[in-house]
GROMACS .gro file of C-alpha atoms in nm:
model
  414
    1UNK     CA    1 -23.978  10.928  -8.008
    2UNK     CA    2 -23.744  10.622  -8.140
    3UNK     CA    3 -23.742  10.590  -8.460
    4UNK     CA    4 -23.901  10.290  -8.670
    5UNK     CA    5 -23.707   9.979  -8.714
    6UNK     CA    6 -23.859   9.929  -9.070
    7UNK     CA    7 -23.735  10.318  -9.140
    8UNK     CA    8 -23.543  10.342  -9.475
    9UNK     CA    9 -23.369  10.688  -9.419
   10UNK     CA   10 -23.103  10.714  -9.124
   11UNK     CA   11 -22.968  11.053  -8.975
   12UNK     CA   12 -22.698  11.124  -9.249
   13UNK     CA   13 -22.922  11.120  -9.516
   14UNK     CA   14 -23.213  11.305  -9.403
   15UNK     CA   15 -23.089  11.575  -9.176
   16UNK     CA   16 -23.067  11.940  -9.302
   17UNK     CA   17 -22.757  12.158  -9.306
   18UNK     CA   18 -22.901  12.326  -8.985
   19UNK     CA   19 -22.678  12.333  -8.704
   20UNK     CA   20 -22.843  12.618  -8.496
   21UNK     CA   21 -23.179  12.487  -8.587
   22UNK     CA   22 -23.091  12.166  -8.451
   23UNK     CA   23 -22.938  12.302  -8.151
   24UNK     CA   24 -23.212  12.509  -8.109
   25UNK     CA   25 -23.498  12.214  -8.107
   26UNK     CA   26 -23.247  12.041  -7.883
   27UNK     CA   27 -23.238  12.271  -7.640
   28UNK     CA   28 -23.631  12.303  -7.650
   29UNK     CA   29 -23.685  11.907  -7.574
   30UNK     CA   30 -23.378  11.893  -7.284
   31UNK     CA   31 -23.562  12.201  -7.106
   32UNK     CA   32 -23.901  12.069  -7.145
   33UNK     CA   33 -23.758  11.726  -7.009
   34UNK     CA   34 -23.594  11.920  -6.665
   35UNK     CA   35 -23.938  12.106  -6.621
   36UNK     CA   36 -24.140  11.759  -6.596
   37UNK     CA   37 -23.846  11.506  -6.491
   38UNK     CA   38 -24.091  11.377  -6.235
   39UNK     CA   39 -24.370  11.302  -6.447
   40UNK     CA   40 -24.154  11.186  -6.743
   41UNK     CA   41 -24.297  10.856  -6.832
   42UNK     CA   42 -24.106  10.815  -7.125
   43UNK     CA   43 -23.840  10.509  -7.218
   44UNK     CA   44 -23.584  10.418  -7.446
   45UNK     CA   45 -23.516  10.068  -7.510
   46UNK     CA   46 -23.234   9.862  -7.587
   47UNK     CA   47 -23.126   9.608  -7.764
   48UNK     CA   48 -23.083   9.443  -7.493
   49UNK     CA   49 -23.499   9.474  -7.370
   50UNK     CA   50 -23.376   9.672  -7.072
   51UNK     CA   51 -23.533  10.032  -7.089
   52UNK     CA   52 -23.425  10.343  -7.026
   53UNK     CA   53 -23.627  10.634  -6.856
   54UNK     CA   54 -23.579  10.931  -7.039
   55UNK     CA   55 -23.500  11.114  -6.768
   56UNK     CA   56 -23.192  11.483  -6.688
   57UNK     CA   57 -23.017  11.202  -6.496
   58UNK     CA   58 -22.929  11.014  -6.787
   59UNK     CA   59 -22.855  11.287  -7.055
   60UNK     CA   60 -22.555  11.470  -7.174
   61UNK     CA   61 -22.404  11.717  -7.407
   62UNK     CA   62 -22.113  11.671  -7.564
   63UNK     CA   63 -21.979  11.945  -7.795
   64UNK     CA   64 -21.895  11.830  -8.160
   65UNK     CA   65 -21.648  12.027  -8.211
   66UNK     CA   66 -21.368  12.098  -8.005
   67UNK     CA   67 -21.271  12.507  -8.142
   68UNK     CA   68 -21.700  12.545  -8.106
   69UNK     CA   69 -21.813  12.453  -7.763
   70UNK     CA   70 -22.132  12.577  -7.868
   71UNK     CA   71 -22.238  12.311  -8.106
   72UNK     CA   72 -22.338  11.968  -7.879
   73UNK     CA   73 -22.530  11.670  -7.922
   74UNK     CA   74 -22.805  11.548  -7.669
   75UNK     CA   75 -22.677  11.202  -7.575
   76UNK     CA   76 -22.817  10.885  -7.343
   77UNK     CA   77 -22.629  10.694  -7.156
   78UNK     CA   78 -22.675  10.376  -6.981
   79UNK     CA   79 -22.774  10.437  -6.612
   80UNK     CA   80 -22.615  10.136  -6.518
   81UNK     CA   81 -22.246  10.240  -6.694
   82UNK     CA   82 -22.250  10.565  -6.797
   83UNK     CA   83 -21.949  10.612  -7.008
   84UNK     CA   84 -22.153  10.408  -7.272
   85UNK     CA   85 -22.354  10.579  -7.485
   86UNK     CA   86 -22.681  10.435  -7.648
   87UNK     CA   87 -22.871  10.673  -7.836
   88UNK     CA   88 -22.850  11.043  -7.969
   89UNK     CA   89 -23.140  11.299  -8.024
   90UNK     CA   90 -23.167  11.418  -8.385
   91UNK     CA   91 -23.466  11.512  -8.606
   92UNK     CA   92 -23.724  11.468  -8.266
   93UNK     CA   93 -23.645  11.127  -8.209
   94UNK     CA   94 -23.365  10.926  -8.042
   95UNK     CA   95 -23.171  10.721  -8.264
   96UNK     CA   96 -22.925  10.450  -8.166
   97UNK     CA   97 -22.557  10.461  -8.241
   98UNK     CA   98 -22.538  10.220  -8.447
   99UNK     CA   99 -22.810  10.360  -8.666
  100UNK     CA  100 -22.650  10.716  -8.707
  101UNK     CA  101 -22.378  10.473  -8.845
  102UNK     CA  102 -22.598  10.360  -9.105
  103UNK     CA  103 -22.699  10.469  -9.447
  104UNK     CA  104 -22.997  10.405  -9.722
  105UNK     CA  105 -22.749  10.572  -9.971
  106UNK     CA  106 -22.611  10.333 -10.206
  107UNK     CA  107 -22.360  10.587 -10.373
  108UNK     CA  108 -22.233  10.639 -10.019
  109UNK     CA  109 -21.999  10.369 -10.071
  110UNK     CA  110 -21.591  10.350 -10.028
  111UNK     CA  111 -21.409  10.682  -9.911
  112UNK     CA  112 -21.582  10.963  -9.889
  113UNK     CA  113 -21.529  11.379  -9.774
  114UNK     CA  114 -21.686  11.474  -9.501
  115UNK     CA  115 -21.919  11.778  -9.642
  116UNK     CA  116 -22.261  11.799  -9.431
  117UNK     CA  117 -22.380  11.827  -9.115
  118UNK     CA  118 -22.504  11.428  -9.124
  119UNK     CA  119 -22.154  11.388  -9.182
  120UNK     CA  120 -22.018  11.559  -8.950
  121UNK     CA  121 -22.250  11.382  -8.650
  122UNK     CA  122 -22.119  11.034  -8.799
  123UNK     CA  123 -21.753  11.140  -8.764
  124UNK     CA  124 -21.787  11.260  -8.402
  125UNK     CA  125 -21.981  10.950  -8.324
  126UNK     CA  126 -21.717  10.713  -8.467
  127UNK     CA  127 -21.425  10.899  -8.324
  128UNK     CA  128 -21.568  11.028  -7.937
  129UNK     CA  129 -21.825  10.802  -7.893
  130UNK     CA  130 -21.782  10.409  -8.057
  131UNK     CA  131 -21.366  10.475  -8.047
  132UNK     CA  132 -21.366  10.688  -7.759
  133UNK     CA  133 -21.610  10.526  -7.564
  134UNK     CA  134 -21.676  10.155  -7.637
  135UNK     CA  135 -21.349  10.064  -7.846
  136UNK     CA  136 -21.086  10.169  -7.666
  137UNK     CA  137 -20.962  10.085  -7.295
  138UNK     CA  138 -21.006  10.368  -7.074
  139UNK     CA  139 -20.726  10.366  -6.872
  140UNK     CA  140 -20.800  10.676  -6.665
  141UNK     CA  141 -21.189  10.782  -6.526
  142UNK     CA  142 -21.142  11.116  -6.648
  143UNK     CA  143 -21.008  11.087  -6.961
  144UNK     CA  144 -21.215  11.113  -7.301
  145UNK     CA  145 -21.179  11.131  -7.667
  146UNK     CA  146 -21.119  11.472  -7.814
  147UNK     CA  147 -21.357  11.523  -8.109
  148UNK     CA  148 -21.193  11.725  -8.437
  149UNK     CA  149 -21.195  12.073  -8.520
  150UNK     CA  150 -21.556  12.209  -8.700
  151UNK     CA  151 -21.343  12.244  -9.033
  152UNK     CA  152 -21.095  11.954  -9.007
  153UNK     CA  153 -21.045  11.757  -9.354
  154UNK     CA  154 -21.173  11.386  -9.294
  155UNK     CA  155 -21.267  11.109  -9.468
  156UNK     CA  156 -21.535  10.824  -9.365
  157UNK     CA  157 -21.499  10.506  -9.487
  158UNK     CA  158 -21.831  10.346  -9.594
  159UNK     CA  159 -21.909   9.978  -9.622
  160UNK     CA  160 -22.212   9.768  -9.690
  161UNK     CA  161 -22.420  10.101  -9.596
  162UNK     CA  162 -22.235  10.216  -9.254
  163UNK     CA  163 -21.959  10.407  -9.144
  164UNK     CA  164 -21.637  10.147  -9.046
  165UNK     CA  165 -21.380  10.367  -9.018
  166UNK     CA  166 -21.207  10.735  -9.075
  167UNK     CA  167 -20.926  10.951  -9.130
  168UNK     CA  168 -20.848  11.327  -9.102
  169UNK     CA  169 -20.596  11.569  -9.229
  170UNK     CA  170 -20.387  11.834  -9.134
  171UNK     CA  171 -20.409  12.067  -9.438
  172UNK     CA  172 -20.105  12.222  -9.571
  173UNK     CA  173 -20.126  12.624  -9.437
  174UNK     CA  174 -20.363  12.492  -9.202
  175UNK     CA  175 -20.326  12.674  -8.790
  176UNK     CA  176 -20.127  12.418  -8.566
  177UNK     CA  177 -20.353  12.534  -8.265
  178UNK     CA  178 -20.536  12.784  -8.160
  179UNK     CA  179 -20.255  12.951  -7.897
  180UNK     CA  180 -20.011  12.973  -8.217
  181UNK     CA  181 -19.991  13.140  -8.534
  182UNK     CA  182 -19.749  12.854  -8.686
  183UNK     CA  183 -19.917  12.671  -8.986
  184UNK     CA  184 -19.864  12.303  -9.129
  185UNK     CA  185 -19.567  12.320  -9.385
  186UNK     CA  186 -19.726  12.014  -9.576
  187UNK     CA  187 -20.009  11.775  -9.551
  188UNK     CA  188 -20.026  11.557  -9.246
  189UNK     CA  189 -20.192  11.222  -9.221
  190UNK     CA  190 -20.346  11.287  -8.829
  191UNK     CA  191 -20.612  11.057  -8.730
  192UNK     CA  192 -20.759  10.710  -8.821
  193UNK     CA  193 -20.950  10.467  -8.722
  194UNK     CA  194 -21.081  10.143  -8.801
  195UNK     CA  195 -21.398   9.937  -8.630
  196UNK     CA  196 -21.314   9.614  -8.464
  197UNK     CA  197 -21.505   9.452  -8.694
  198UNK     CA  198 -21.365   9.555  -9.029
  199UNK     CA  199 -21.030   9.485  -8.920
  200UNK     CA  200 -20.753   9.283  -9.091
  201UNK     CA  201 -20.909   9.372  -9.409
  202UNK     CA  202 -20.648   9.576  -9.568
  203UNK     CA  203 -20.877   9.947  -9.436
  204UNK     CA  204 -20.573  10.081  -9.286
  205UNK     CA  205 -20.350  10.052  -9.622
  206UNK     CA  206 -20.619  10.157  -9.842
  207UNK     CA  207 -20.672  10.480  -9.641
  208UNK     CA  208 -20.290  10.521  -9.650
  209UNK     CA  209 -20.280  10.475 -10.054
  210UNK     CA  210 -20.621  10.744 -10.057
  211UNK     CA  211 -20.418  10.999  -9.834
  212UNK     CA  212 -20.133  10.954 -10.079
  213UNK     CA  213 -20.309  11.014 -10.366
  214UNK     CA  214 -20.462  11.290 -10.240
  215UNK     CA  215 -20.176  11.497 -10.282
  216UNK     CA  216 -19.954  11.361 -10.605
  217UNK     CA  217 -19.783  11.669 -10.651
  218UNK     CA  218 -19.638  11.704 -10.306
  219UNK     CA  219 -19.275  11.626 -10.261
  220UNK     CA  220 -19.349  11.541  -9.888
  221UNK     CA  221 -19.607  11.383  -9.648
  222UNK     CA  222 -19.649  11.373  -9.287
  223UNK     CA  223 -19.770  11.133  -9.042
  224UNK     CA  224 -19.825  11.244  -8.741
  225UNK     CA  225 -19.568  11.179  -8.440
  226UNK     CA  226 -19.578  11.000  -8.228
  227UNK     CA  227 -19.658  10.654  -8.419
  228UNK     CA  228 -19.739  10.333  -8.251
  229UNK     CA  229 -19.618  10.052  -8.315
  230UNK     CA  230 -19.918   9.866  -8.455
  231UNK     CA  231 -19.940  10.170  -8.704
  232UNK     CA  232 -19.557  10.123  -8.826
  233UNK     CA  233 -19.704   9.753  -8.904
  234UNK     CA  234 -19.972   9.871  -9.129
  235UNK     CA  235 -19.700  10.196  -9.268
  236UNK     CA  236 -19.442   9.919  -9.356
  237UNK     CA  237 -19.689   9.698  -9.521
  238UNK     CA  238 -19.785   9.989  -9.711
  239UNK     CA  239 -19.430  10.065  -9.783
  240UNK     CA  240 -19.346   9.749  -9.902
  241UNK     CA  241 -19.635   9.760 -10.171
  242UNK     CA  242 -19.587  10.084 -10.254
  243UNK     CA  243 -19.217  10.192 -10.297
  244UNK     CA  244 -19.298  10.478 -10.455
  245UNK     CA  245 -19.379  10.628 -10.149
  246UNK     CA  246 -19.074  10.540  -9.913
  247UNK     CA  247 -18.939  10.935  -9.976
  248UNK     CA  248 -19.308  11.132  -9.953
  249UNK     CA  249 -19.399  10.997  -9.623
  250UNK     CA  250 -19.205  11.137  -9.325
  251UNK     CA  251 -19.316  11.151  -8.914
  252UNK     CA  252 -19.389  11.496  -8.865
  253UNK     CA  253 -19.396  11.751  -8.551
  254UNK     CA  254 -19.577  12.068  -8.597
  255UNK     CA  255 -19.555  12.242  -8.815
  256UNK     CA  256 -19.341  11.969  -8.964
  257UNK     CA  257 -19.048  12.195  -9.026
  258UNK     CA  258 -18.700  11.976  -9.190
  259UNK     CA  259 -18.570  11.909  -8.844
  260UNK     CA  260 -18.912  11.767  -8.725
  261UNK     CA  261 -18.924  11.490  -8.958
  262UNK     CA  262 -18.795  11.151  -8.972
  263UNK     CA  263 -18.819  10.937  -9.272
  264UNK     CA  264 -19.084  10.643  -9.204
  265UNK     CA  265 -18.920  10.373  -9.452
  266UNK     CA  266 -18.573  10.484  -9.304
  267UNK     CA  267 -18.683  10.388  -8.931
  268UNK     CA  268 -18.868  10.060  -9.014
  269UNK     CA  269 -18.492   9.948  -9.180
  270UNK     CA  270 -18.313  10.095  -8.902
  271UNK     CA  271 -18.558   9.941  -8.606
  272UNK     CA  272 -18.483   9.575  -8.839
  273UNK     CA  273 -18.131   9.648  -8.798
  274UNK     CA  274 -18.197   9.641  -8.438
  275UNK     CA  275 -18.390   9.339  -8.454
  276UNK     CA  276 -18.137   9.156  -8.585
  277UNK     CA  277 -17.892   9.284  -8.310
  278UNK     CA  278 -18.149   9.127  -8.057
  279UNK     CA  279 -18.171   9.529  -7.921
  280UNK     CA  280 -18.461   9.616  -8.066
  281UNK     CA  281 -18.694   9.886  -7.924
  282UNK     CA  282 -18.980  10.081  -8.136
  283UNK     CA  283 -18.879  10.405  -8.242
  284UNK     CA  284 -19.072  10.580  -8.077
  285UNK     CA  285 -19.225  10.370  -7.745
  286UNK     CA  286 -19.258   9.992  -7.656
  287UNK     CA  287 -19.637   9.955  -7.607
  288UNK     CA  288 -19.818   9.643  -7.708
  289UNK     CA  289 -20.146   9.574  -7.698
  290UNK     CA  290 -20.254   9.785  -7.938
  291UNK     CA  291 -20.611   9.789  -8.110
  292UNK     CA  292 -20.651   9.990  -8.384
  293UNK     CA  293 -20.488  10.131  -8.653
  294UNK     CA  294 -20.475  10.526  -8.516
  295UNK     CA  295 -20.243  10.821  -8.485
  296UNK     CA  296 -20.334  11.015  -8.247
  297UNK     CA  297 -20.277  11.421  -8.259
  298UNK     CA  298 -20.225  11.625  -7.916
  299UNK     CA  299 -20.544  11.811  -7.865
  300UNK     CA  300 -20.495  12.206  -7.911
  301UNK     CA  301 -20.803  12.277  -7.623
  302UNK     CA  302 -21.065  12.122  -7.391
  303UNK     CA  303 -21.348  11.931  -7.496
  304UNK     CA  304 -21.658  11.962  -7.267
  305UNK     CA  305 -21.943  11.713  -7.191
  306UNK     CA  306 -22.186  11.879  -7.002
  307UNK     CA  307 -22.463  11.748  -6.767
  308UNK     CA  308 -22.660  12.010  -6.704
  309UNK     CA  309 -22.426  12.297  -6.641
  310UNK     CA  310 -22.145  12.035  -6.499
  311UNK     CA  311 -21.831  12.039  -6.720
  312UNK     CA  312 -21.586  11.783  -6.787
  313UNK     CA  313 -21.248  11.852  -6.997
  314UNK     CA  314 -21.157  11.606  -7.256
  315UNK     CA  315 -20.828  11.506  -7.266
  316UNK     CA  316 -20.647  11.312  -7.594
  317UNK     CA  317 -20.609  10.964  -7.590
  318UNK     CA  318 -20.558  10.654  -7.831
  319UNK     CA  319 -20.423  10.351  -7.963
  320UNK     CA  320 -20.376  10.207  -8.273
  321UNK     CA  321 -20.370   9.912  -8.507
  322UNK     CA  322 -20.413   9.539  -8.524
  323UNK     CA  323 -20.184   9.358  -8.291
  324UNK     CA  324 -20.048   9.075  -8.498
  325UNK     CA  325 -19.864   9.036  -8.737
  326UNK     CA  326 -20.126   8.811  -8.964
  327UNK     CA  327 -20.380   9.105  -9.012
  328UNK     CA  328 -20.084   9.310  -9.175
  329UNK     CA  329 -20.066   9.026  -9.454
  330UNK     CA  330 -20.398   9.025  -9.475
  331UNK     CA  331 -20.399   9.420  -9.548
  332UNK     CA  332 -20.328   9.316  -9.916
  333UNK     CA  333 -20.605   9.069  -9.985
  334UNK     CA  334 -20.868   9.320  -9.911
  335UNK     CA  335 -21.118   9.448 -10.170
  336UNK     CA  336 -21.019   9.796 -10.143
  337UNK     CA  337 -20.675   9.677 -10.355
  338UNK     CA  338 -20.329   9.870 -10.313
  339UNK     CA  339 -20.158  10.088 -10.642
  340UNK     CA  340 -19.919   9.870 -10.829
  341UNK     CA  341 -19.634   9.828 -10.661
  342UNK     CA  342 -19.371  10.010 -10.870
  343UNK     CA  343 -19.420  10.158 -11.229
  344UNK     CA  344 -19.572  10.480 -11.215
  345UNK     CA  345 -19.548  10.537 -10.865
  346UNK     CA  346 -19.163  10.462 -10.892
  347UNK     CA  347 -19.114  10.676 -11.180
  348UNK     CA  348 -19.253  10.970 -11.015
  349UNK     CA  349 -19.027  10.934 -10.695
  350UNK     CA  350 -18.730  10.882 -10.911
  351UNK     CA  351 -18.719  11.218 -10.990
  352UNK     CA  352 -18.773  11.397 -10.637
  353UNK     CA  353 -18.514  11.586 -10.480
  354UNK     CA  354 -18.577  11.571 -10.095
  355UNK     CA  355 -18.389  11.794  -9.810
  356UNK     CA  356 -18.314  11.540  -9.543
  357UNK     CA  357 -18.240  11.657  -9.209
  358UNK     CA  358 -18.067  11.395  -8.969
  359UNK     CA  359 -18.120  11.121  -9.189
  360UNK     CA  360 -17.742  11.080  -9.328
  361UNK     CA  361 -17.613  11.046  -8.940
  362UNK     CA  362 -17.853  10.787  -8.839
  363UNK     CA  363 -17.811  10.548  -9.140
  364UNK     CA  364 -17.407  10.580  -9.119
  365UNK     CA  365 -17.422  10.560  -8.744
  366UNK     CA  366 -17.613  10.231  -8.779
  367UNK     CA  367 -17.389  10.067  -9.076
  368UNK     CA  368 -17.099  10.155  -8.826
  369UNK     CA  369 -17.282   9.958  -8.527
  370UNK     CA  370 -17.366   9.695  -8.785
  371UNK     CA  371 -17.096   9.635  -8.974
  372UNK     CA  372 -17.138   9.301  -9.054
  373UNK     CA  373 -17.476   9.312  -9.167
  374UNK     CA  374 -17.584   9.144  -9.467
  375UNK     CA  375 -17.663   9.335  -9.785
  376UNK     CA  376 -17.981   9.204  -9.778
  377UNK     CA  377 -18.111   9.411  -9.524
  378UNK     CA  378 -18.010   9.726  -9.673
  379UNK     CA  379 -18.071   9.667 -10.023
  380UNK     CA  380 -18.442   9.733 -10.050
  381UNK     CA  381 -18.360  10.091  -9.878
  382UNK     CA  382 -18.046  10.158 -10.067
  383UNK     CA  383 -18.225  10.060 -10.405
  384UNK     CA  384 -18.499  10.315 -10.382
  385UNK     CA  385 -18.364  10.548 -10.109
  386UNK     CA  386 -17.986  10.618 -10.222
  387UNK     CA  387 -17.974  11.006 -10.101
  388UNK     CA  388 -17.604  11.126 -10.202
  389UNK     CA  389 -17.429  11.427 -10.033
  390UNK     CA  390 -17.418  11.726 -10.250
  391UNK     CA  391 -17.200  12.066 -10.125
  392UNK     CA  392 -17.255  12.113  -9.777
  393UNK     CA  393 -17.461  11.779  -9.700
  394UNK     CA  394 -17.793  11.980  -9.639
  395UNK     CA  395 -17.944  11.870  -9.958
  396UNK     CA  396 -17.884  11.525 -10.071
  397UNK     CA  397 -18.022  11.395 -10.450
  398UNK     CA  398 -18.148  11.078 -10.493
  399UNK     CA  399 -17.889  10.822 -10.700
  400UNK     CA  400 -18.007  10.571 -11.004
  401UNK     CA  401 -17.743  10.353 -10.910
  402UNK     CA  402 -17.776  10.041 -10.603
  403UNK     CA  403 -17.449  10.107 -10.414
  404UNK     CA  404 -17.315   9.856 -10.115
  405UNK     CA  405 -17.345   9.963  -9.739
  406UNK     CA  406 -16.950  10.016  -9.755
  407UNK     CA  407 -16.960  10.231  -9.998
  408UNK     CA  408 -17.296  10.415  -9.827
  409UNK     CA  409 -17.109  10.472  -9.505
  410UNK     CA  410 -16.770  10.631  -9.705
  411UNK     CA  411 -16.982  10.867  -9.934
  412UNK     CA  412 -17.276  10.966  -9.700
  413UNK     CA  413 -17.552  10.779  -9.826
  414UNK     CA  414 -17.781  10.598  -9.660
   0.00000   0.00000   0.00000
C-alpha cells in the first residue's frame, strides 16, 4: 500500500483527470477499513521508523475545495498529534506529503497554471495541509486553513522537481462569494505562499513580477487587504525594482471598487514619513513575527474535515513573509531575476491615466504634518507618481515634470 521509494512517477504526474473515480475508490478502501478496523493489521511508516496502524481512528477527510464539499481527500494523521498530517491516499496507495510535493517532470519547472487534478491535490496540500498545518502557528485549536475555490486561478511554483510555493488570483468578473452577486472589478493578487525552506530567495518578488505580467494591459491591480507587514517588505522591494508598477498595484476590498483601494507605493512613503516622525505604525496592523510571505483572503464559506460523519468548520487564517529585513535584499539575488528596473516598464506607466480616490488628501495631509521633511523622501514618489488635479479633483493625470513637496501640497499633487 505505500508506494516504492525507488518509484520514478509521483501523484501529479500519474494521476488521471478523475475526480469521482477517485472519490469513488476512496470511499471503497475507507468503508472496507471501518468493516475490519479490528483485524486491520496494516501500518504506515514514517520517516521517523515509528508506524502507524492504518486504522478509522487515524483517518480523515478533508474537502479540497471549499464551494464542493463533496470532493475530499483520505488523509493520516499522526496518532500521537493529530493536527499533523503524514500521508494521503491516492492511486491505492498512501503517499507521503512530501512526495505528492514531488515531481519526475523535468518541464515542470518555474511557475506554472494549475490545470489538472494532480495539480489541484498539490495546491491544497501546500496551502491546508504543509501551510495550514505544519508551517504556520496555530493559535486557536479550532481553527484551520481554508482550501481555494474548485476553479480559483493559481500558480505553483516548482523547484528542483517539487512544489515550494504558490499564488492565486481573483479573476477580473470573477463572484466575490457565494452569498453575493458583486464581481471583482480587476485582477486581485489573493494568496501566496512560500516554504520555509525556499525563503529569502527572491520567490516572493518573482511571483509579484509573474502576477504583473500577467495582466500588461490592465490599468490597475489589486492586492488583497488586509496586508501584513512582512508582505509590504517584499511589495516595497518589488516596488523599488520595478517602478513601473508603483500606479498598477493598489490594496483592494471587494470588489475593489475606487473607494476600496489604496495605492501600495503611496502607503510605504507615507508609513516612512512616519518613521521618520518616530510615530510609525503599519498601515494596516502592528504584528510581528511574521513567517511567510502571504495575503490572506476572508473565506466566503466553511471548510469541513470530516472523521467519519464528525464535522469541523474551517475558519481563515495566515501570516505572511520573512521577518527581517536581510531576506528582502536578498529577494534580488535570486535566480528567478526581477524585470529591468525602468525602461519599458516605465514607459508604459507614463502614459496611464489613473482615478485616485482618497489619495490627494492623505499625501497633502502628510506634507502638512511634515513640513519640514526633506525632499529626499518624497522625490522617488513625486518622480514617478506626480497625479495633478484636473476639473473637479476626481480624476487626476499623471505629470512628466518632478515638482517639490511645496508645490505638491499648493496644487494637489501628491
Amino acid at each position: 500500500m505505500v508506494p516504492s521509494e525507488l518509484s520514478e512517477a509521483y501523484p501529479v504526474d500519474i494521476l488521471e483527470d478523475d475526480p469521482e473515480g477517485h472519490q469513488a475508490a476512496t470511499q471503497v478502501y475507507y468503508e472496507s477499513l471501518r468493516e475490519g478496523a479490528q483485524a486491520s493489521a496494516e501500518v504506515f511508516s514514517l520517516p521517523t521508523g515509528e508506524q502507524v496502524r492504518l486504522q478509522t481512528s487515524s483517518l480523515h477527510f478533508c474537502s479540497m475545495y471549499r464551494d464542493e464539499p463533496q470532493h475530499k481527500l483520505l488523509v493520516l494523521v499522526n496518532p500521537q498529534d493529530t493536527k499533523t498530517v503524514v500521508a494521503v491516499y491516492l492511486k491505492e496507495s498512501w503517499w507521503f506529503t512530501e512526495d505528492i510535493l514531488r515531481t519526475s517532470d523535468p518541464t515542470r519547472d518555474g511557475l506554472r497554471k494549475v490545470q489538472s487534478f494532480g495539480e489541484r491535490i498539490v495546491l491544497f496540500v501546500l496551502n491546508t495541509i504543509i501551510f495550514g498545518r505544519l508551517e504556520r502557528n496555530l493559535d486557536d485549536d479550532d481553527m484551520f486553513f481554508l482550501p481555494h475555490p474548485a476553479k480559483e486561478q493559481a500558480k505553483i511554483l516548482w523547484r528542483g522537481g517539487a512544489a515550494v510555493g504558490f499564488y492565486s488570483i481573483k479573476r477580473k468578473g470573477s463572484l466575490c462569494g457565494d452569498g453575493t452577486s458583486a464581481c471583482y472589478l480587476l485582477p486581485v493578487f489573493d494568496t501566496v505562499f512560500v516554504r520555509r525552506k525556499n525563503r529569502c530567495q527572491g520567490l516572493g518578488t518573482a511571483m509579484l513580477r509573474d502576477f504583473c505580467d500577467t495582466f500588461p494591459e490592465d490599468e490597475a491591480l489589486g492586492i488583497s487587504c488586509p496586508i501584513s507587514p512582512a508582505m509590504y517588505r517584499v511589495l516595497r522591494q518589488f516596488l523599488l525594482t520595478c517602478p513601473g508598477e508603483r500606479g498598477r498595484l493598489w490594496e483592494v476590498e471587494p470588489p475593489g471598487a475606487w473607494g476600496q483601494r489604496a495605492n501600495i507605493w503611496l502607503k510605504v512613503y507615507l508609513q516612512e514619513a512616519r518613521l521618520q516622525d518616530g510615530s510609525a505604525v503599519h498601515p494596516e496592523c502592528s504584528e510581528e513575527g511574521t513567517d511567510t510571505p502571504r495575503q490572506t483572503s476572508r473565506g466566503d464559506g466553511p471548510t469541513q474535515f470530516d472523521h467519519g460523519e464528525s464535522r469541523k468548520e474551517c475558519i481563515t487564517g495566515g501570516q505572511e513573509t520573512q521577518n527581517d529585513q536581510e531576506c528582502v535584499k536578498r529577494e534580488e539575488d535570486s535566480g528567478m531575476s526581477l524585470r529591468p528596473p525602468w525602461d519599458e516598464t516605465e514607459g508604459r506607466g507614463a502614459k496611464r491615466t489613473v482615478a485616485v480616490a482618497g489619495l490627494v488628501g492623505s499625501g497633502i495631509r502628510c506634507l502638512k504634518k511634515c513640513p519640514g521633511k526633506p525632499n529626499s523622501l518624497w522625490e522617488p514618489l513625486l518622480q514617478v507618481n506626480c497625479w495633478q488635479i484636473q476639473d473637479s479633483g476626481s480624476s487626476l493625470v499623471k505629470s512628466n515634470k518632478a515638482s517639490t513637496p511645496q508645490e505638491d501640497a499648493m496644487h494637489g499633487t501628491v
